[in-house]
């Protein structure tokens, strides 16, 4: 039982490049979330999903897209990376909305 | 406006020196308050959920309590391995239905 896993752990991009972050969970959770964590800003919700095939915007969705084609996977895409997207990205999952969230180990992204 | 404020921002204790971390909140419809621990370079790890005023939960040296306006995380006789950032989050079941996070308290316990 791996819980929530994230790929990759680290990545460096140049401005304008694109990339996809992968999140996988093996707990059969319905809800999945993407957060970014920046110093002094705390955890901020980017996008979330309440089930397979659904996605919704969080607090800071601009510049990101997501997809949830399979229940266990939640992908976060950056189409044209900007330095402002330098951050640590966390994926999380939960059962009913409002219950405890399980977090992955994070992806540290640097955009030059 | 829904808000979660944690204090202090940082706390340094000697091993064995008990203290408390505070999480005050203003939300329109509280449906749960969560405490997490986050070690450097790792994701947040769940500690407790509290649902109603007066509720208390304990785990080893940690005890979480909840009132109508705030929650405390009491740390009794801390050890260096308790050093981490402690995050508080509140679930707002009102119109927004979202988890509102505090900025955390960075705790350092010196041996």
mmCIF file of N, CA, C and O in Angstrom, chain B:
data_model
loop_
_atom_site.group_PDB
_atom_site.id
_atom_site.type_symbol
_atom_site.label_atom_id
_atom_site.label_comp_id
_atom_site.label_asym_id
_atom_site.label_seq_id
_atom_site.Cartn_x
_atom_site.Cartn_y
_atom_site.Cartn_z
ATOM 1 N N UNK B 1 -14.770 37.215 6.050
ATOM 2 C CA UNK B 1 -13.964 36.336 5.199
ATOM 3 C C UNK B 1 -13.453 35.151 6.026
ATOM 4 O O UNK B 1 -12.998 35.310 7.141
ATOM 5 N N UNK B 2 -13.554 33.954 5.454
ATOM 6 C CA UNK B 2 -13.047 32.760 6.133
ATOM 7 C C UNK B 2 -11.530 32.823 6.277
ATOM 8 O O UNK B 2 -10.830 33.139 5.312
ATOM 9 N N UNK B 3 -11.053 32.531 7.470
ATOM 10 C CA UNK B 3 -9.628 32.701 7.717
ATOM 11 C C UNK B 3 -9.144 31.764 8.815
ATOM 12 O O UNK B 3 -9.889 31.463 9.763
ATOM 13 N N UNK B 4 -7.902 31.306 8.682
ATOM 14 C CA UNK B 4 -7.256 30.497 9.710
ATOM 15 C C UNK B 4 -5.913 31.136 10.027
ATOM 16 O O UNK B 4 -5.108 31.365 9.122
ATOM 17 N N UNK B 5 -5.675 31.433 11.296
ATOM 18 C CA UNK B 5 -4.439 32.093 11.717
ATOM 19 C C UNK B 5 -3.739 31.243 12.758
ATOM 20 O O UNK B 5 -4.337 30.876 13.771
ATOM 21 N N UNK B 6 -2.471 30.952 12.513
ATOM 22 C CA UNK B 6 -1.706 30.147 13.457
ATOM 23 C C UNK B 6 -0.650 31.012 14.144
ATOM 24 O O UNK B 6 -0.030 31.875 13.525
ATOM 25 N N UNK B 7 -0.463 30.739 15.431
ATOM 26 C CA UNK B 7 0.565 31.465 16.182
ATOM 27 C C UNK B 7 1.196 30.551 17.218
ATOM 28 O O UNK B 7 0.555 29.600 17.693
ATOM 29 N N UNK B 8 2.484 30.779 17.551
ATOM 30 C CA UNK B 8 3.365 31.729 16.864
ATOM 31 C C UNK B 8 3.799 31.190 15.501
ATOM 32 O O UNK B 8 3.535 30.035 15.174
ATOM 33 N N UNK B 9 4.475 32.020 14.722
ATOM 34 C CA UNK B 9 5.004 31.551 13.440
ATOM 35 C C UNK B 9 6.115 30.549 13.653
ATOM 36 O O UNK B 9 6.263 29.584 12.904
ATOM 37 N N UNK B 10 6.927 30.798 14.671
ATOM 38 C CA UNK B 10 8.037 29.904 14.980
ATOM 39 C C UNK B 10 8.182 29.802 16.490
ATOM 40 O O UNK B 10 7.894 30.754 17.217
ATOM 41 N N UNK B 11 8.629 28.642 16.940
ATOM 42 C CA UNK B 11 8.768 28.381 18.379
ATOM 43 C C UNK B 11 9.973 27.485 18.589
ATOM 44 O O UNK B 11 10.124 26.470 17.913
ATOM 45 N N UNK B 12 10.810 27.899 19.512
ATOM 46 C CA UNK B 12 11.990 27.095 19.846
ATOM 47 C C UNK B 12 11.881 26.673 21.304
ATOM 48 O O UNK B 12 11.717 27.518 22.180
ATOM 49 N N UNK B 13 11.942 25.378 21.557
ATOM 50 C CA UNK B 13 11.813 24.838 22.916
ATOM 51 C C UNK B 13 13.034 24.000 23.272
ATOM 52 O O UNK B 13 13.699 23.452 22.386
ATOM 53 N N UNK B 14 13.273 23.895 24.550
ATOM 54 C CA UNK B 14 14.253 22.937 25.030
ATOM 55 C C UNK B 14 13.552 21.583 25.207
ATOM 56 O O UNK B 14 12.347 21.539 25.502
ATOM 57 N N UNK B 15 14.269 20.529 25.030
ATOM 58 C CA UNK B 15 13.711 19.203 25.240
ATOM 59 C C UNK B 15 13.079 19.128 26.623
ATOM 60 O O UNK B 15 13.707 19.526 27.623
ATOM 61 N N UNK B 16 11.828 18.669 26.680
ATOM 62 C CA UNK B 16 11.127 18.556 27.949
ATOM 63 C C UNK B 16 10.312 19.785 28.326
ATOM 64 O O UNK B 16 9.532 19.729 29.285
ATOM 65 N N UNK B 17 10.463 20.883 27.578
ATOM 66 C CA UNK B 17 9.749 22.127 27.880
ATOM 67 C C UNK B 17 8.399 22.141 27.162
ATOM 68 O O UNK B 17 8.309 22.363 25.958
ATOM 69 N N UNK B 18 7.335 21.933 27.885
ATOM 70 C CA UNK B 18 5.992 21.850 27.304
ATOM 71 C C UNK B 18 5.511 23.215 26.813
ATOM 72 O O UNK B 18 5.877 24.258 27.378
ATOM 73 N N UNK B 19 4.658 23.215 25.788
ATOM 74 C CA UNK B 19 4.115 24.459 25.260
ATOM 75 C C UNK B 19 2.869 24.151 24.423
ATOM 76 O O UNK B 19 2.456 22.999 24.297
ATOM 77 N N UNK B 20 2.269 25.213 23.880
ATOM 78 C CA UNK B 20 1.062 25.062 23.071
ATOM 79 C C UNK B 20 1.160 25.893 21.804
ATOM 80 O O UNK B 20 1.707 27.001 21.820
ATOM 81 N N UNK B 21 0.600 25.351 20.735
ATOM 82 C CA UNK B 21 0.469 26.070 19.470
ATOM 83 C C UNK B 21 -0.997 26.434 19.307
ATOM 84 O O UNK B 21 -1.884 25.656 19.687
ATOM 85 N N UNK B 22 -1.246 27.613 18.705
ATOM 86 C CA UNK B 22 -2.608 28.088 18.575
ATOM 87 C C UNK B 22 -3.062 28.148 17.122
ATOM 88 O O UNK B 22 -2.275 28.479 16.225
ATOM 89 N N UNK B 23 -4.336 27.816 16.907
ATOM 90 C CA UNK B 23 -4.958 27.949 15.593
ATOM 91 C C UNK B 23 -6.315 28.608 15.802
ATOM 92 O O UNK B 23 -7.223 27.988 16.372
ATOM 93 N N UNK B 24 -6.438 29.870 15.400
ATOM 94 C CA UNK B 24 -7.718 30.544 15.532
ATOM 95 C C UNK B 24 -8.380 30.621 14.163
ATOM 96 O O UNK B 24 -7.699 30.739 13.140
ATOM 97 N N UNK B 25 -9.699 30.549 14.138
ATOM 98 C CA UNK B 25 -10.386 30.479 12.853
ATOM 99 C C UNK B 25 -11.669 31.301 12.855
ATOM 100 O O UNK B 25 -12.306 31.494 13.898
ATOM 101 N N UNK B 26 -12.018 31.773 11.658
ATOM 102 C CA UNK B 26 -13.321 32.390 11.445
ATOM 103 C C UNK B 26 -13.860 31.801 10.151
ATOM 104 O O UNK B 26 -13.342 32.054 9.071
ATOM 105 N N UNK B 27 -14.869 30.947 10.283
ATOM 106 C CA UNK B 27 -15.511 30.348 9.122
ATOM 107 C C UNK B 27 -17.011 30.367 9.341
ATOM 108 O O UNK B 27 -17.483 30.381 10.480
ATOM 109 N N UNK B 28 -17.744 30.319 8.259
ATOM 110 C CA UNK B 28 -19.195 30.418 8.352
ATOM 111 C C UNK B 28 -19.841 29.103 8.761
ATOM 112 O O UNK B 28 -20.914 29.097 9.329
ATOM 113 N N UNK B 29 -19.203 28.002 8.500
ATOM 114 C CA UNK B 29 -19.818 26.724 8.855
ATOM 115 C C UNK B 29 -18.765 25.661 9.100
ATOM 116 O O UNK B 29 -18.410 24.906 8.212
ATOM 117 N N UNK B 30 -18.261 25.579 10.335
ATOM 118 C CA UNK B 30 -17.182 24.635 10.645
ATOM 119 C C UNK B 30 -17.698 23.202 10.583
ATOM 120 O O UNK B 30 -18.690 22.862 11.216
ATOM 121 N N UNK B 31 -17.006 22.383 9.809
ATOM 122 C CA UNK B 31 -17.351 20.965 9.740
ATOM 123 C C UNK B 31 -16.152 20.082 10.070
ATOM 124 O O UNK B 31 -16.182 18.893 9.788
ATOM 125 N N UNK B 32 -15.117 20.686 10.630
ATOM 126 C CA UNK B 32 -13.957 19.880 11.024
ATOM 127 C C UNK B 32 -12.707 20.729 11.042
ATOM 128 O O UNK B 32 -12.539 21.605 10.198
ATOM 129 N N UNK B 33 -11.845 20.484 12.037
ATOM 130 C CA UNK B 33 -10.559 21.170 12.117
ATOM 131 C C UNK B 33 -9.488 20.095 12.134
ATOM 132 O O UNK B 33 -9.584 19.113 12.876
ATOM 133 N N UNK B 34 -8.479 20.278 11.284
ATOM 134 C CA UNK B 34 -7.452 19.256 11.082
ATOM 135 C C UNK B 34 -6.101 19.795 11.520
ATOM 136 O O UNK B 34 -5.767 20.944 11.252
ATOM 137 N N UNK B 35 -5.317 18.939 12.145
ATOM 138 C CA UNK B 35 -3.914 19.227 12.440
ATOM 139 C C UNK B 35 -3.047 18.262 11.637
ATOM 140 O O UNK B 35 -3.303 17.048 11.607
ATOM 141 N N UNK B 36 -2.014 18.837 11.022
ATOM 142 C CA UNK B 36 -1.050 18.053 10.266
ATOM 143 C C UNK B 36 0.348 18.419 10.743
ATOM 144 O O UNK B 36 0.606 19.534 11.199
ATOM 145 N N UNK B 37 1.260 17.471 10.540
ATOM 146 C CA UNK B 37 2.677 17.712 10.790
ATOM 147 C C UNK B 37 3.394 17.628 9.446
ATOM 148 O O UNK B 37 3.117 16.745 8.637
ATOM 149 N N UNK B 38 4.333 18.561 9.205
ATOM 150 C CA UNK B 38 5.095 18.516 7.961
ATOM 151 C C UNK B 38 6.581 18.609 8.268
ATOM 152 O O UNK B 38 7.048 19.601 8.831
ATOM 153 N N UNK B 39 7.311 17.586 7.876
ATOM 154 C CA UNK B 39 8.768 17.583 8.001
ATOM 155 C C UNK B 39 9.371 18.201 6.745
ATOM 156 O O UNK B 39 8.772 18.143 5.659
ATOM 157 N N UNK B 40 10.563 18.795 6.849
ATOM 158 C CA UNK B 40 11.193 19.432 5.683
ATOM 159 C C UNK B 40 11.309 18.485 4.493
ATOM 160 O O UNK B 40 11.747 17.345 4.640
ATOM 161 N N UNK B 41 10.869 18.946 3.332
ATOM 162 C CA UNK B 41 10.991 18.155 2.118
ATOM 163 C C UNK B 41 9.967 17.041 1.980
ATOM 164 O O UNK B 41 10.086 16.196 1.086
ATOM 165 N N UNK B 42 8.954 17.040 2.852
ATOM 166 C CA UNK B 42 7.936 15.979 2.807
ATOM 167 C C UNK B 42 6.537 16.569 2.761
ATOM 168 O O UNK B 42 6.339 17.757 3.003
ATOM 169 N N UNK B 43 5.568 15.725 2.449
ATOM 170 C CA UNK B 43 4.191 16.167 2.442
ATOM 171 C C UNK B 43 3.611 16.186 3.848
ATOM 172 O O UNK B 43 4.123 15.521 4.752
ATOM 173 N N UNK B 44 2.550 16.961 4.045
ATOM 174 C CA UNK B 44 1.898 16.983 5.362
ATOM 175 C C UNK B 44 1.399 15.604 5.759
ATOM 176 O O UNK B 44 0.885 14.845 4.928
ATOM 177 N N UNK B 45 1.530 15.318 7.059
ATOM 178 C CA UNK B 45 1.095 14.038 7.616
ATOM 179 C C UNK B 45 -0.009 14.293 8.626
ATOM 180 O O UNK B 45 0.150 15.092 9.543
ATOM 181 N N UNK B 46 -1.120 13.614 8.460
ATOM 182 C CA UNK B 46 -2.296 13.835 9.309
ATOM 183 C C UNK B 46 -2.030 13.477 10.762
ATOM 184 O O UNK B 46 -1.408 12.459 11.072
ATOM 185 N N UNK B 47 -2.520 14.347 11.675
ATOM 186 C CA UNK B 47 -2.429 14.084 13.111
ATOM 187 C C UNK B 47 -3.814 13.858 13.720
ATOM 188 O O UNK B 47 -4.083 12.818 14.297
ATOM 189 N N UNK B 48 -4.688 14.893 13.629
ATOM 190 C CA UNK B 48 -5.976 14.833 14.313
ATOM 191 C C UNK B 48 -7.061 15.513 13.478
ATOM 192 O O UNK B 48 -6.778 16.429 12.710
ATOM 193 N N UNK B 49 -8.313 15.102 13.736
ATOM 194 C CA UNK B 49 -9.482 15.846 13.300
ATOM 195 C C UNK B 49 -10.355 16.107 14.521
ATOM 196 O O UNK B 49 -10.583 15.207 15.334
ATOM 197 N N UNK B 50 -10.821 17.341 14.663
ATOM 198 C CA UNK B 50 -11.738 17.723 15.739
ATOM 199 C C UNK B 50 -12.995 18.284 15.098
ATOM 200 O O UNK B 50 -12.915 19.046 14.123
ATOM 201 N N UNK B 51 -14.160 17.925 15.652
ATOM 202 C CA UNK B 51 -15.401 18.321 15.002
ATOM 203 C C UNK B 51 -16.251 19.294 15.819
ATOM 204 O O UNK B 51 -17.017 20.071 15.242
ATOM 205 N N UNK B 52 -16.162 19.227 17.152
ATOM 206 C CA UNK B 52 -17.051 20.074 17.937
ATOM 207 C C UNK B 52 -16.319 20.636 19.140
ATOM 208 O O UNK B 52 -15.375 20.022 19.668
ATOM 209 N N UNK B 53 -16.788 21.813 19.600
ATOM 210 C CA UNK B 53 -16.188 22.482 20.748
ATOM 211 C C UNK B 53 -16.192 21.556 21.956
ATOM 212 O O UNK B 53 -17.192 20.893 22.230
ATOM 213 N N UNK B 54 -15.060 21.515 22.644
ATOM 214 C CA UNK B 54 -14.916 20.650 23.807
ATOM 215 C C UNK B 54 -14.246 19.333 23.500
ATOM 216 O O UNK B 54 -13.832 18.603 24.404
ATOM 217 N N UNK B 55 -14.126 19.016 22.235
ATOM 218 C CA UNK B 55 -13.509 17.746 21.842
ATOM 219 C C UNK B 55 -11.998 17.806 22.041
ATOM 220 O O UNK B 55 -11.379 18.838 21.835
ATOM 221 N N UNK B 56 -11.419 16.685 22.461
ATOM 222 C CA UNK B 56 -9.985 16.574 22.657
ATOM 223 C C UNK B 56 -9.507 15.258 22.061
ATOM 224 O O UNK B 56 -10.222 14.257 22.104
ATOM 225 N N UNK B 57 -8.271 15.278 21.522
ATOM 226 C CA UNK B 57 -7.675 14.045 21.018
ATOM 227 C C UNK B 57 -6.206 14.038 21.375
ATOM 228 O O UNK B 57 -5.558 15.089 21.402
ATOM 229 N N UNK B 58 -5.671 12.845 21.628
ATOM 230 C CA UNK B 58 -4.278 12.714 22.057
ATOM 231 C C UNK B 58 -3.550 11.677 21.237
ATOM 232 O O UNK B 58 -4.144 10.683 20.781
ATOM 233 N N UNK B 59 -2.245 11.948 21.062
ATOM 234 C CA UNK B 59 -1.390 10.982 20.401
ATOM 235 C C UNK B 59 0.020 11.203 20.925
ATOM 236 O O UNK B 59 0.630 12.243 20.660
ATOM 237 N N UNK B 60 0.496 10.258 21.694
ATOM 238 C CA UNK B 60 1.819 10.341 22.314
ATOM 239 C C UNK B 60 1.938 11.661 23.097
ATOM 240 O O UNK B 60 1.192 11.901 24.038
ATOM 241 N N UNK B 61 2.854 12.541 22.695
ATOM 242 C CA UNK B 61 3.082 13.783 23.453
ATOM 243 C C UNK B 61 2.187 14.926 22.988
ATOM 244 O O UNK B 61 2.296 16.048 23.491
ATOM 245 N N UNK B 62 1.318 14.681 22.038
ATOM 246 C CA UNK B 62 0.466 15.712 21.464
ATOM 247 C C UNK B 62 -0.980 15.571 21.937
ATOM 248 O O UNK B 62 -1.503 14.465 22.007
ATOM 249 N N UNK B 63 -1.582 16.723 22.209
ATOM 250 C CA UNK B 63 -2.994 16.757 22.572
ATOM 251 C C UNK B 63 -3.629 17.953 21.890
ATOM 252 O O UNK B 63 -3.172 19.082 22.045
ATOM 253 N N UNK B 64 -4.697 17.712 21.128
ATOM 254 C CA UNK B 64 -5.398 18.779 20.426
ATOM 255 C C UNK B 64 -6.736 19.034 21.091
ATOM 256 O O UNK B 64 -7.449 18.092 21.458
ATOM 257 N N UNK B 65 -7.074 20.324 21.234
ATOM 258 C CA UNK B 65 -8.347 20.717 21.820
ATOM 259 C C UNK B 65 -9.028 21.722 20.918
ATOM 260 O O UNK B 65 -8.371 22.389 20.097
ATOM 261 N N UNK B 66 -10.357 21.855 21.064
ATOM 262 C CA UNK B 66 -11.122 22.728 20.176
ATOM 263 C C UNK B 66 -12.144 23.537 20.978
ATOM 264 O O UNK B 66 -12.850 22.988 21.837
ATOM 265 N N UNK B 67 -12.194 24.845 20.691
ATOM 266 C CA UNK B 67 -13.262 25.697 21.203
ATOM 267 C C UNK B 67 -14.008 26.255 19.993
ATOM 268 O O UNK B 67 -13.706 25.910 18.855
ATOM 269 N N UNK B 68 -14.961 27.147 20.235
ATOM 270 C CA UNK B 68 -15.747 27.692 19.120
ATOM 271 C C UNK B 68 -14.943 28.661 18.253
ATOM 272 O O UNK B 68 -15.354 28.984 17.139
ATOM 273 N N UNK B 69 -13.785 29.113 18.753
ATOM 274 C CA UNK B 69 -13.014 30.094 17.986
ATOM 275 C C UNK B 69 -11.590 29.658 17.697
ATOM 276 O O UNK B 69 -10.918 30.274 16.866
ATOM 277 N N UNK B 70 -11.102 28.634 18.412
ATOM 278 C CA UNK B 70 -9.706 28.281 18.236
ATOM 279 C C UNK B 70 -9.433 26.843 18.649
ATOM 280 O O UNK B 70 -10.245 26.197 19.314
ATOM 281 N N UNK B 71 -8.249 26.391 18.239
ATOM 282 C CA UNK B 71 -7.780 25.071 18.633
ATOM 283 C C UNK B 71 -6.359 25.225 19.150
ATOM 284 O O UNK B 71 -5.609 26.095 18.698
ATOM 285 N N UNK B 72 -6.020 24.374 20.112
ATOM 286 C CA UNK B 72 -4.666 24.345 20.636
ATOM 287 C C UNK B 72 -4.058 22.970 20.406
ATOM 288 O O UNK B 72 -4.739 21.954 20.534
ATOM 289 N N UNK B 73 -2.782 22.980 20.072
ATOM 290 C CA UNK B 73 -2.023 21.735 20.015
ATOM 291 C C UNK B 73 -1.001 21.803 21.140
ATOM 292 O O UNK B 73 -0.052 22.586 21.084
ATOM 293 N N UNK B 74 -1.264 21.020 22.182
ATOM 294 C CA UNK B 74 -0.392 21.012 23.343
ATOM 295 C C UNK B 74 0.690 19.955 23.144
ATOM 296 O O UNK B 74 0.383 18.816 22.791
ATOM 297 N N UNK B 75 1.929 20.357 23.409
ATOM 298 C CA UNK B 75 3.042 19.416 23.282
ATOM 299 C C UNK B 75 3.672 19.264 24.667
ATOM 300 O O UNK B 75 4.221 20.226 25.220
ATOM 301 N N UNK B 76 3.574 18.059 25.186
ATOM 302 C CA UNK B 76 4.058 17.779 26.540
ATOM 303 C C UNK B 76 5.428 17.108 26.475
ATOM 304 O O UNK B 76 5.597 16.114 25.780
ATOM 305 N N UNK B 77 6.376 17.693 27.212
ATOM 306 C CA UNK B 77 7.739 17.142 27.277
ATOM 307 C C UNK B 77 8.271 16.789 25.901
ATOM 308 O O UNK B 77 8.577 15.615 25.616
ATOM 309 N N UNK B 78 8.363 17.777 24.997
ATOM 310 C CA UNK B 78 8.768 17.478 23.622
ATOM 311 C C UNK B 78 10.183 16.926 23.516
ATOM 312 O O UNK B 78 11.042 17.200 24.371
ATOM 313 N N UNK B 79 10.396 16.173 22.438
ATOM 314 C CA UNK B 79 11.699 15.623 22.107
ATOM 315 C C UNK B 79 12.168 16.230 20.785
ATOM 316 O O UNK B 79 11.346 16.736 20.009
ATOM 317 N N UNK B 80 13.449 16.165 20.493
ATOM 318 C CA UNK B 80 13.940 16.732 19.217
ATOM 319 C C UNK B 80 13.201 16.208 17.994
ATOM 320 O O UNK B 80 13.016 16.943 17.024
ATOM 321 N N UNK B 81 12.744 14.963 18.036
ATOM 322 C CA UNK B 81 12.024 14.409 16.879
ATOM 323 C C UNK B 81 10.635 15.012 16.674
ATOM 324 O O UNK B 81 9.991 14.741 15.660
ATOM 325 N N UNK B 82 10.194 15.831 17.603
ATOM 326 C CA UNK B 82 8.934 16.563 17.428
ATOM 327 C C UNK B 82 9.140 17.828 16.601
ATOM 328 O O UNK B 82 8.162 18.512 16.261
ATOM 329 N N UNK B 83 10.378 18.147 16.282
ATOM 330 C CA UNK B 83 10.656 19.326 15.457
ATOM 331 C C UNK B 83 10.046 19.144 14.074
ATOM 332 O O UNK B 83 10.285 18.138 13.407
ATOM 333 N N UNK B 84 9.235 20.108 13.659
ATOM 334 C CA UNK B 84 8.519 20.046 12.383
ATOM 335 C C UNK B 84 7.696 21.316 12.263
ATOM 336 O O UNK B 84 7.643 22.130 13.190
ATOM 337 N N UNK B 85 7.029 21.473 11.128
ATOM 338 C CA UNK B 85 6.022 22.525 10.989
ATOM 339 C C UNK B 85 4.657 21.894 11.210
ATOM 340 O O UNK B 85 4.348 20.846 10.636
ATOM 341 N N UNK B 86 3.865 22.528 12.051
ATOM 342 C CA UNK B 86 2.527 22.030 12.356
ATOM 343 C C UNK B 86 1.493 22.917 11.663
ATOM 344 O O UNK B 86 1.473 24.126 11.857
ATOM 345 N N UNK B 87 0.674 22.278 10.845
ATOM 346 C CA UNK B 87 -0.321 22.981 10.041
ATOM 347 C C UNK B 87 -1.723 22.721 10.578
ATOM 348 O O UNK B 87 -2.041 21.600 10.997
ATOM 349 N N UNK B 88 -2.531 23.765 10.527
ATOM 350 C CA UNK B 88 -3.928 23.672 10.930
ATOM 351 C C UNK B 88 -4.787 23.981 9.708
ATOM 352 O O UNK B 88 -4.441 24.856 8.901
ATOM 353 N N UNK B 89 -5.881 23.273 9.541
ATOM 354 C CA UNK B 89 -6.803 23.530 8.430
ATOM 355 C C UNK B 89 -8.227 23.347 8.920
ATOM 356 O O UNK B 89 -8.503 22.497 9.770
ATOM 357 N N UNK B 90 -9.122 24.143 8.360
ATOM 358 C CA UNK B 90 -10.520 24.095 8.756
ATOM 359 C C UNK B 90 -11.375 23.825 7.528
ATOM 360 O O UNK B 90 -11.172 24.449 6.478
ATOM 361 N N UNK B 91 -12.310 22.916 7.674
ATOM 362 C CA UNK B 91 -13.218 22.624 6.563
ATOM 363 C C UNK B 91 -14.478 23.471 6.704
ATOM 364 O O UNK B 91 -15.192 23.382 7.712
ATOM 365 N N UNK B 92 -14.706 24.275 5.693
ATOM 366 C CA UNK B 92 -15.872 25.143 5.660
ATOM 367 C C UNK B 92 -16.962 24.482 4.834
ATOM 368 O O UNK B 92 -16.818 24.317 3.631
ATOM 369 N N UNK B 93 -18.025 24.077 5.485
ATOM 370 C CA UNK B 93 -19.102 23.405 4.772
ATOM 371 C C UNK B 93 -20.185 24.370 4.335
ATOM 372 O O UNK B 93 -21.292 23.963 4.020
ATOM 373 N N UNK B 94 -19.867 25.668 4.310
ATOM 374 C CA UNK B 94 -20.820 26.650 3.826
ATOM 375 C C UNK B 94 -20.884 26.650 2.317
ATOM 376 O O UNK B 94 -20.738 25.612 1.667
ATOM 377 N N UNK B 95 -21.041 27.817 1.720
ATOM 378 C CA UNK B 95 -21.171 27.887 0.269
ATOM 379 C C UNK B 95 -19.922 27.402 -0.462
ATOM 380 O O UNK B 95 -19.999 26.795 -1.523
ATOM 381 N N UNK B 96 -18.745 27.678 0.094
ATOM 382 C CA UNK B 96 -17.506 27.349 -0.600
ATOM 383 C C UNK B 96 -17.095 25.899 -0.466
ATOM 384 O O UNK B 96 -16.470 25.343 -1.361
ATOM 385 N N UNK B 97 -17.408 25.285 0.633
ATOM 386 C CA UNK B 97 -17.049 23.894 0.887
ATOM 387 C C UNK B 97 -15.601 23.615 0.563
ATOM 388 O O UNK B 97 -15.283 22.846 -0.350
ATOM 389 N N UNK B 98 -14.697 24.256 1.263
ATOM 390 C CA UNK B 98 -13.290 24.031 0.981
ATOM 391 C C UNK B 98 -12.494 23.968 2.279
ATOM 392 O O UNK B 98 -12.964 24.367 3.337
ATOM 393 N N UNK B 99 -11.287 23.447 2.146
ATOM 394 C CA UNK B 99 -10.359 23.358 3.264
ATOM 395 C C UNK B 99 -9.531 24.640 3.282
ATOM 396 O O UNK B 99 -8.913 24.993 2.282
ATOM 397 N N UNK B 100 -9.540 25.328 4.406
ATOM 398 C CA UNK B 100 -8.802 26.585 4.551
ATOM 399 C C UNK B 100 -7.600 26.330 5.439
ATOM 400 O O UNK B 100 -7.747 25.886 6.584
ATOM 401 N N UNK B 101 -6.409 26.614 4.905
ATOM 402 C CA UNK B 101 -5.171 26.281 5.592
ATOM 403 C C UNK B 101 -4.559 27.494 6.290
ATOM 404 O O UNK B 101 -4.580 28.606 5.756
ATOM 405 N N UNK B 102 -3.986 27.249 7.467
ATOM 406 C CA UNK B 102 -3.142 28.238 8.103
ATOM 407 C C UNK B 102 -1.730 28.153 7.544
ATOM 408 O O UNK B 102 -1.421 27.241 6.756
ATOM 409 N N UNK B 103 -0.865 29.107 7.937
ATOM 410 C CA UNK B 103 0.495 29.140 7.420
ATOM 411 C C UNK B 103 1.450 28.253 8.206
ATOM 412 O O UNK B 103 2.580 28.029 7.779
ATOM 413 N N UNK B 104 1.001 27.762 9.343
ATOM 414 C CA UNK B 104 1.825 26.829 10.098
ATOM 415 C C UNK B 104 2.647 27.462 11.200
ATOM 416 O O UNK B 104 2.892 28.670 11.206
ATOM 417 N N UNK B 105 3.057 26.626 12.142
ATOM 418 C CA UNK B 105 4.004 27.000 13.188
ATOM 419 C C UNK B 105 5.219 26.096 13.057
ATOM 420 O O UNK B 105 5.074 24.867 13.062
ATOM 421 N N UNK B 106 6.384 26.714 12.903
ATOM 422 C CA UNK B 106 7.622 25.951 12.796
ATOM 423 C C UNK B 106 8.182 25.720 14.193
ATOM 424 O O UNK B 106 8.542 26.664 14.887
ATOM 425 N N UNK B 107 8.228 24.463 14.609
ATOM 426 C CA UNK B 107 8.683 24.106 15.953
ATOM 427 C C UNK B 107 10.069 23.485 15.900
ATOM 428 O O UNK B 107 10.306 22.554 15.131
ATOM 429 N N UNK B 108 10.969 24.009 16.714
ATOM 430 C CA UNK B 108 12.305 23.421 16.856
ATOM 431 C C UNK B 108 12.505 23.042 18.319
ATOM 432 O O UNK B 108 12.283 23.876 19.206
ATOM 433 N N UNK B 109 12.864 21.798 18.565
ATOM 434 C CA UNK B 109 13.112 21.322 19.924
ATOM 435 C C UNK B 109 14.590 20.984 20.051
ATOM 436 O O UNK B 109 15.102 20.087 19.378
ATOM 437 N N UNK B 110 15.246 21.711 20.918
ATOM 438 C CA UNK B 110 16.684 21.526 21.102
ATOM 439 C C UNK B 110 16.971 20.469 22.166
ATOM 440 O O UNK B 110 16.307 20.443 23.198
ATOM 441 N N UNK B 111 17.972 19.605 21.919
ATOM 442 C CA UNK B 111 18.305 18.556 22.913
ATOM 443 C C UNK B 111 18.997 19.143 24.135
ATOM 444 O O UNK B 111 19.516 20.241 24.118
#
